[in-house]
Amino acid sequence: MSLFSRNFSKHGDGRRLRGLPRYTELLDRDFKRFLLVNLLTLFGFLPFLGGTLAAILSSSMLLLIPACILGGILAGPGLACMYDAVLRSLRDAPGTWFCNYRRAWKQNWRQSILPGILFCLLLGFYLFMLMMFWQAPSLPGFGTVALYLLGIVMFTMFFSLYWPQLVLFEQSGKQTLKNCLLFILRFFWKTLGCALVQVFYWAVLVLFLPWSAILLPLTGFWLIVFTANFLLYGTFDECFHVEEQIAQAFPEQRAVYEDDEAWLKRKQAEG
């Protein structure tokens, strides 16, 4: 059974769809792939989540730091593989999900450990602070809340651009950081909007815990990672020439489409 009606997205039309039809086409085609990769990503995050929960319940920052470091060692490669699966879907790369996942793990596990540790440390601190705010006898001041939210949004903006570069390009960390900064400055509002969508998604899941935990195996990471990258992918490809570089380095991964003129001629010939 398809996730969406195939009458809605024009499969096999010869051209890459755009907008909502493209979004639903990819969901319809790759839903099972995303679901399986999401389960593996959740499995990689279990040590981090368990350690962070233990640190929050015991109000121990000393427990939080090693839990985030150890958790990030597994969470980083898993999240990199999740981004790899989503980006392969967006550029219509061939291959089965398991072969691509295994290849992504082999290519990215080393360079994703350090970003994974940093990602989990920052995320762990934000979760720890949130619980401290929640348990405090009085609410924090407006300035504290504003600074906290600003930090979360900037954190989300940065890693929304960092993970795609990590799985797509072989470049230094310094170059990746520079690219993140320049992209944010040039496309600030688009990157901000994408970050706010992600923050809202995770905020809803956190606020409705433990009932929302049942959604993690179903939507978890894949839905919001796919949505965020779908919103940014066109601009990202335009800036970094992702598909052009991949087509040159790996011709077998190139997706071929008709241009508008060829498509129009074919349609006219078909009647």
mmCIF file of C-alpha atoms in Angstrom:
data_model
loop_
_atom_site.group_PDB
_atom_site.id
_atom_site.type_symbol
_atom_site.label_atom_id
_atom_site.label_comp_id
_atom_site.label_asym_id
_atom_site.label_seq_id
_atom_site.Cartn_x
_atom_site.Cartn_y
_atom_site.Cartn_z
ATOM 1 C CA MET A 1 0.000 0.000 0.000
ATOM 2 C CA SER A 2 1.301 3.456 -0.891
ATOM 3 C CA LEU A 3 1.542 6.162 1.718
ATOM 4 C CA PHE A 4 -0.013 8.622 -0.742
ATOM 5 C CA SER A 5 -2.212 8.204 -3.775
ATOM 6 C CA ARG A 6 -0.118 7.676 -6.873
ATOM 7 C CA ASN A 7 -2.520 9.873 -8.812
ATOM 8 C CA PHE A 8 -1.297 12.824 -6.789
ATOM 9 C CA SER A 9 2.418 12.572 -7.617
ATOM 10 C CA LYS A 10 3.240 11.968 -11.257
ATOM 11 C CA HIS A 11 5.619 9.016 -11.022
ATOM 12 C CA GLY A 12 7.507 8.228 -14.191
ATOM 13 C CA ASP A 13 6.663 11.542 -15.829
ATOM 14 C CA GLY A 14 10.252 12.020 -16.984
ATOM 15 C CA ARG A 15 10.988 15.136 -14.940
ATOM 16 C CA ARG A 16 11.746 15.819 -11.297
ATOM 17 C CA LEU A 17 8.664 17.131 -9.581
ATOM 18 C CA ARG A 18 8.715 20.221 -7.414
ATOM 19 C CA GLY A 19 7.008 21.481 -4.302
ATOM 20 C CA LEU A 20 4.364 19.417 -2.539
ATOM 21 C CA PRO A 21 4.084 16.797 -5.331
ATOM 22 C CA ARG A 22 7.815 16.134 -5.005
ATOM 23 C CA TYR A 23 7.531 15.912 -1.206
ATOM 24 C CA THR A 24 4.733 13.371 -1.351
ATOM 25 C CA GLU A 25 6.445 11.446 -4.143
ATOM 26 C CA LEU A 26 9.539 10.901 -2.005
ATOM 27 C CA LEU A 27 7.492 9.984 1.047
ATOM 28 C CA ASP A 28 5.527 7.477 -0.990
ATOM 29 C CA ARG A 29 8.660 5.957 -2.500
ATOM 30 C CA ASP A 30 11.052 5.960 0.466
ATOM 31 C CA PHE A 31 8.810 5.740 3.533
ATOM 32 C CA LYS A 32 9.874 2.169 4.381
ATOM 33 C CA ARG A 33 13.537 3.039 3.860
ATOM 34 C CA PHE A 34 13.286 6.023 6.194
ATOM 35 C CA LEU A 35 11.450 3.944 8.784
ATOM 36 C CA LEU A 36 14.174 1.277 8.893
ATOM 37 C CA VAL A 37 17.030 3.784 9.026
ATOM 38 C CA ASN A 38 15.152 5.685 11.743
ATOM 39 C CA LEU A 39 14.995 2.562 13.924
ATOM 40 C CA LEU A 40 18.763 2.132 13.645
ATOM 41 C CA THR A 41 19.261 5.821 14.450
ATOM 42 C CA LEU A 42 17.074 5.517 17.548
ATOM 43 C CA PHE A 43 19.066 2.489 18.630
ATOM 44 C CA GLY A 44 22.264 4.549 18.355
ATOM 45 C CA PHE A 45 20.736 7.290 20.537
ATOM 46 C CA LEU A 46 19.607 4.959 23.335
ATOM 47 C CA PRO A 47 22.848 5.263 25.388
ATOM 48 C CA PHE A 48 22.681 9.052 25.160
ATOM 49 C CA LEU A 49 18.992 9.179 26.084
ATOM 50 C CA GLY A 50 19.415 6.739 28.962
ATOM 51 C CA GLY A 51 22.451 8.546 30.354
ATOM 52 C CA THR A 52 20.841 11.980 30.016
ATOM 53 C CA LEU A 53 17.669 10.774 31.742
ATOM 54 C CA ALA A 54 19.719 9.323 34.606
ATOM 55 C CA ALA A 55 21.637 12.607 34.942
ATOM 56 C CA ILE A 56 18.405 14.630 35.009
ATOM 57 C CA LEU A 57 16.747 12.369 37.585
ATOM 58 C CA SER A 58 19.821 12.557 39.819
ATOM 59 C CA SER A 59 20.446 16.261 39.046
ATOM 60 C CA SER A 60 24.060 15.357 38.387
ATOM 61 C CA MET A 61 26.073 17.355 35.875
ATOM 62 C CA LEU A 62 29.018 15.028 36.542
ATOM 63 C CA LEU A 63 26.961 12.136 35.205
ATOM 64 C CA LEU A 64 25.626 14.144 32.270
ATOM 65 C CA ILE A 65 29.028 14.904 30.723
ATOM 66 C CA PRO A 66 30.332 11.318 30.372
ATOM 67 C CA ALA A 67 26.860 10.146 29.322
ATOM 68 C CA CYS A 68 26.832 12.675 26.474
ATOM 69 C CA ILE A 69 30.382 11.861 25.423
ATOM 70 C CA LEU A 70 29.832 8.103 25.358
ATOM 71 C CA GLY A 71 26.384 8.506 23.823
ATOM 72 C CA GLY A 72 27.729 10.774 21.097
ATOM 73 C CA ILE A 73 30.180 8.110 19.948
ATOM 74 C CA LEU A 74 27.244 5.990 18.762
ATOM 75 C CA ALA A 75 24.720 8.735 18.075
ATOM 76 C CA GLY A 76 27.002 10.655 15.690
ATOM 77 C CA PRO A 77 27.502 7.882 13.104
ATOM 78 C CA GLY A 78 23.840 6.909 13.347
ATOM 79 C CA LEU A 79 22.667 10.452 12.687
ATOM 80 C CA ALA A 80 25.139 10.800 9.807
ATOM 81 C CA CYS A 81 23.633 7.677 8.221
ATOM 82 C CA MET A 82 20.154 9.154 8.662
ATOM 83 C CA TYR A 83 21.199 12.299 6.800
ATOM 84 C CA ASP A 84 22.885 10.196 4.135
ATOM 85 C CA ALA A 85 19.658 8.246 3.533
ATOM 86 C CA VAL A 86 17.603 11.443 3.264
ATOM 87 C CA LEU A 87 20.059 13.140 0.895
ATOM 88 C CA ARG A 88 20.234 10.058 -1.316
ATOM 89 C CA SER A 89 16.458 10.156 -1.532
ATOM 90 C CA LEU A 90 16.441 13.846 -2.446
ATOM 91 C CA ARG A 91 18.853 13.296 -5.321
ATOM 92 C CA ASP A 92 17.185 10.009 -6.400
ATOM 93 C CA ALA A 93 20.315 7.925 -5.849
ATOM 94 C CA PRO A 94 19.955 4.206 -6.663
ATOM 95 C CA GLY A 95 20.658 1.273 -4.347
ATOM 96 C CA THR A 96 18.928 -0.659 -1.588
ATOM 97 C CA TRP A 97 18.581 0.955 1.812
ATOM 98 C CA PHE A 98 20.813 -1.579 3.564
ATOM 99 C CA CYS A 99 23.665 -1.330 1.055
ATOM 100 C CA ASN A 100 23.542 2.455 1.180
ATOM 101 C CA TYR A 101 23.358 2.429 4.992
ATOM 102 C CA ARG A 102 26.336 0.112 5.276
ATOM 103 C CA ARG A 103 28.304 2.247 2.829
ATOM 104 C CA ALA A 104 27.379 5.443 4.704
ATOM 105 C CA TRP A 105 28.435 3.955 8.043
ATOM 106 C CA LYS A 106 31.764 2.828 6.605
ATOM 107 C CA GLN A 107 32.458 6.227 5.026
ATOM 108 C CA ASN A 108 31.300 8.491 7.848
ATOM 109 C CA TRP A 109 31.725 6.802 11.228
ATOM 110 C CA ARG A 110 35.198 8.190 11.976
ATOM 111 C CA GLN A 111 34.539 11.812 11.063
ATOM 112 C CA SER A 112 31.092 11.809 12.700
ATOM 113 C CA ILE A 113 32.262 10.784 16.194
ATOM 114 C CA LEU A 114 33.579 14.200 17.269
ATOM 115 C CA PRO A 115 30.551 16.129 15.880
ATOM 116 C CA GLY A 116 28.335 13.500 17.504
ATOM 117 C CA ILE A 117 29.960 14.101 20.889
ATOM 118 C CA LEU A 118 29.625 17.886 20.529
ATOM 119 C CA PHE A 119 26.026 17.522 19.337
ATOM 120 C CA CYS A 120 25.099 15.304 22.298
ATOM 121 C CA LEU A 121 26.924 17.522 24.814
ATOM 122 C CA LEU A 122 25.030 20.616 23.691
ATOM 123 C CA LEU A 123 21.729 18.769 23.416
ATOM 124 C CA GLY A 124 22.258 17.164 26.828
ATOM 125 C CA PHE A 125 22.971 20.534 28.429
ATOM 126 C CA TYR A 126 19.854 22.063 26.876
ATOM 127 C CA LEU A 127 17.682 19.172 28.108
ATOM 128 C CA PHE A 128 19.265 19.352 31.561
ATOM 129 C CA MET A 129 18.648 23.100 31.765
ATOM 130 C CA LEU A 130 15.054 22.632 30.614
ATOM 131 C CA MET A 131 14.375 20.181 33.416
ATOM 132 C CA MET A 132 16.041 22.502 35.941
ATOM 133 C CA PHE A 133 13.780 25.344 34.753
ATOM 134 C CA TRP A 134 10.763 23.042 35.056
ATOM 135 C CA GLN A 135 11.629 21.973 38.603
ATOM 136 C CA ALA A 136 12.562 25.458 39.838
ATOM 137 C CA PRO A 137 10.187 27.040 42.381
ATOM 138 C CA SER A 138 9.810 30.099 40.148
ATOM 139 C CA LEU A 139 10.067 30.615 36.420
ATOM 140 C CA PRO A 140 13.321 32.087 35.069
ATOM 141 C CA GLY A 141 13.359 35.654 33.834
ATOM 142 C CA PHE A 142 12.492 36.710 30.302
ATOM 143 C CA GLY A 143 16.142 37.327 29.419
ATOM 144 C CA THR A 144 17.150 33.835 30.542
ATOM 145 C CA VAL A 145 14.367 32.197 28.542
ATOM 146 C CA ALA A 146 15.154 34.307 25.456
ATOM 147 C CA LEU A 147 18.843 33.417 25.652
ATOM 148 C CA TYR A 148 17.994 29.748 26.099
ATOM 149 C CA LEU A 149 15.684 29.704 23.071
ATOM 150 C CA LEU A 150 18.159 31.664 20.965
ATOM 151 C CA GLY A 151 20.831 29.111 21.807
ATOM 152 C CA ILE A 152 18.588 26.231 20.749
ATOM 153 C CA VAL A 153 17.697 27.903 17.452
ATOM 154 C CA MET A 154 21.339 28.696 16.626
ATOM 155 C CA PHE A 155 22.335 25.159 17.588
ATOM 156 C CA THR A 156 19.684 23.777 15.222
ATOM 157 C CA MET A 157 20.628 26.116 12.376
ATOM 158 C CA PHE A 158 24.276 25.153 12.609
ATOM 159 C CA PHE A 159 23.837 21.376 12.720
ATOM 160 C CA SER A 160 21.173 21.484 9.990
ATOM 161 C CA LEU A 161 23.997 22.577 7.681
ATOM 162 C CA TYR A 162 26.863 20.680 9.285
ATOM 163 C CA TRP A 163 25.543 17.111 8.981
ATOM 164 C CA PRO A 164 24.731 17.320 5.241
ATOM 165 C CA GLN A 165 28.228 18.605 4.494
ATOM 166 C CA LEU A 166 29.785 15.873 6.607
ATOM 167 C CA VAL A 167 28.140 13.087 4.604
ATOM 168 C CA LEU A 168 28.463 14.758 1.197
ATOM 169 C CA PHE A 169 31.943 16.286 1.119
ATOM 170 C CA GLU A 170 35.470 15.337 2.070
ATOM 171 C CA GLN A 171 36.730 18.606 3.511
ATOM 172 C CA SER A 172 38.312 19.977 6.655
ATOM 173 C CA GLY A 173 36.269 20.870 9.703
ATOM 174 C CA LYS A 174 37.395 24.458 9.308
ATOM 175 C CA GLN A 175 35.964 24.621 5.791
ATOM 176 C CA THR A 176 32.704 23.060 6.959
ATOM 177 C CA LEU A 177 32.363 25.625 9.736
ATOM 178 C CA LYS A 178 33.078 28.430 7.269
ATOM 179 C CA ASN A 179 30.460 27.103 4.860
ATOM 180 C CA CYS A 180 27.892 26.917 7.659
ATOM 181 C CA LEU A 181 28.512 30.518 8.670
ATOM 182 C CA LEU A 182 28.416 31.861 5.115
ATOM 183 C CA PHE A 183 25.260 29.913 4.263
ATOM 184 C CA ILE A 184 23.482 31.205 7.371
ATOM 185 C CA LEU A 185 24.489 34.780 6.607
ATOM 186 C CA ARG A 186 23.400 34.557 2.976
ATOM 187 C CA PHE A 187 20.168 32.627 3.518
ATOM 188 C CA PHE A 188 19.416 33.636 7.087
ATOM 189 C CA TRP A 189 15.629 33.709 6.947
ATOM 190 C CA LYS A 190 15.317 30.427 5.094
ATOM 191 C CA THR A 191 17.713 28.704 7.471
ATOM 192 C CA LEU A 192 15.958 30.275 10.453
ATOM 193 C CA GLY A 193 12.552 29.114 9.243
ATOM 194 C CA CYS A 194 13.852 25.612 8.733
ATOM 195 C CA ALA A 195 15.348 25.611 12.247
ATOM 196 C CA LEU A 196 12.096 26.848 13.793
ATOM 197 C CA VAL A 197 10.190 24.001 12.142
ATOM 198 C CA GLN A 198 12.601 21.517 13.708
ATOM 199 C CA VAL A 199 12.502 23.176 17.132
ATOM 200 C CA PHE A 200 8.697 23.156 17.076
ATOM 201 C CA TYR A 201 8.619 19.467 16.131
ATOM 202 C CA TRP A 202 10.927 18.404 18.944
ATOM 203 C CA ALA A 203 9.272 20.769 21.425
ATOM 204 C CA VAL A 204 5.910 19.090 20.808
ATOM 205 C CA LEU A 205 7.436 15.651 21.341
ATOM 206 C CA VAL A 206 9.142 16.748 24.582
ATOM 207 C CA LEU A 207 6.094 18.520 25.963
ATOM 208 C CA PHE A 208 3.837 15.515 25.438
ATOM 209 C CA LEU A 209 6.209 12.918 26.891
ATOM 210 C CA PRO A 210 5.782 10.101 27.777
ATOM 211 C CA TRP A 211 2.779 9.686 25.426
ATOM 212 C CA SER A 212 4.671 11.079 22.441
ATOM 213 C CA ALA A 213 7.380 8.420 22.871
ATOM 214 C CA ILE A 214 5.169 6.031 20.913
ATOM 215 C CA LEU A 215 5.768 8.212 17.821
ATOM 216 C CA LEU A 216 9.551 7.890 17.938
ATOM 217 C CA PRO A 217 9.730 4.544 16.087
ATOM 218 C CA LEU A 218 7.230 5.849 13.505
ATOM 219 C CA THR A 219 8.377 9.409 12.874
ATOM 220 C CA GLY A 220 11.355 9.952 15.190
ATOM 221 C CA PHE A 221 14.280 11.503 13.380
ATOM 222 C CA TRP A 222 13.428 10.717 9.792
ATOM 223 C CA LEU A 223 10.325 12.878 9.335
ATOM 224 C CA ILE A 224 11.796 16.132 10.560
ATOM 225 C CA VAL A 225 15.242 15.483 9.034
ATOM 226 C CA PHE A 226 13.589 14.762 5.693
ATOM 227 C CA THR A 227 11.309 17.816 5.914
ATOM 228 C CA ALA A 228 14.125 20.168 6.923
ATOM 229 C CA ASN A 229 16.458 18.943 4.193
ATOM 230 C CA PHE A 230 13.666 19.046 1.628
ATOM 231 C CA LEU A 231 13.161 22.735 2.415
ATOM 232 C CA LEU A 232 16.881 23.523 2.160
ATOM 233 C CA TYR A 233 18.023 21.103 -0.527
ATOM 234 C CA GLY A 234 17.401 23.281 -3.577
ATOM 235 C CA THR A 235 19.361 26.187 -2.119
ATOM 236 C CA PHE A 236 22.025 23.836 -0.752
ATOM 237 C CA ASP A 237 22.504 22.209 -4.154
ATOM 238 C CA GLU A 238 22.616 25.594 -5.862
ATOM 239 C CA CYS A 239 25.400 26.791 -3.553
ATOM 240 C CA PHE A 240 27.529 23.661 -3.320
ATOM 241 C CA HIS A 241 26.666 21.964 -6.653
ATOM 242 C CA VAL A 242 25.984 18.706 -4.835
ATOM 243 C CA GLU A 243 24.489 16.714 -7.689
ATOM 244 C CA GLU A 244 26.999 17.995 -10.224
ATOM 245 C CA GLN A 245 29.952 16.958 -8.075
ATOM 246 C CA ILE A 246 28.460 13.563 -7.256
ATOM 247 C CA ALA A 247 27.668 12.912 -10.926
ATOM 248 C CA GLN A 248 31.301 13.611 -11.804
ATOM 249 C CA ALA A 249 32.762 11.487 -9.005
ATOM 250 C CA PHE A 250 30.143 8.706 -9.062
ATOM 251 C CA PRO A 251 28.437 8.543 -12.492
ATOM 252 C CA GLU A 252 26.441 5.482 -11.446
ATOM 253 C CA GLN A 253 24.587 7.600 -8.861
ATOM 254 C CA ARG A 254 23.456 10.202 -11.359
ATOM 255 C CA ALA A 255 19.712 10.574 -11.831
ATOM 256 C CA VAL A 256 18.709 11.446 -15.400
ATOM 257 C CA TYR A 257 15.692 13.647 -16.156
ATOM 258 C CA GLU A 258 14.261 15.260 -19.219
ATOM 259 C CA ASP A 259 14.620 18.997 -19.553
ATOM 260 C CA ASP A 260 11.489 21.051 -20.165
ATOM 261 C CA GLU A 261 11.978 21.175 -23.943
ATOM 262 C CA ALA A 262 12.479 17.414 -24.295
ATOM 263 C CA TRP A 263 9.524 16.738 -22.009
ATOM 264 C CA LEU A 264 7.254 19.046 -24.032
ATOM 265 C CA LYS A 265 8.285 17.388 -27.314
ATOM 266 C CA ARG A 266 7.594 13.937 -25.883
ATOM 267 C CA LYS A 267 4.185 15.016 -24.629
ATOM 268 C CA GLN A 268 3.298 16.492 -28.001
ATOM 269 C CA ALA A 269 4.405 13.294 -29.746
ATOM 270 C CA GLU A 270 2.239 11.237 -27.380
ATOM 271 C CA GLY A 271 -0.751 13.265 -28.488
#
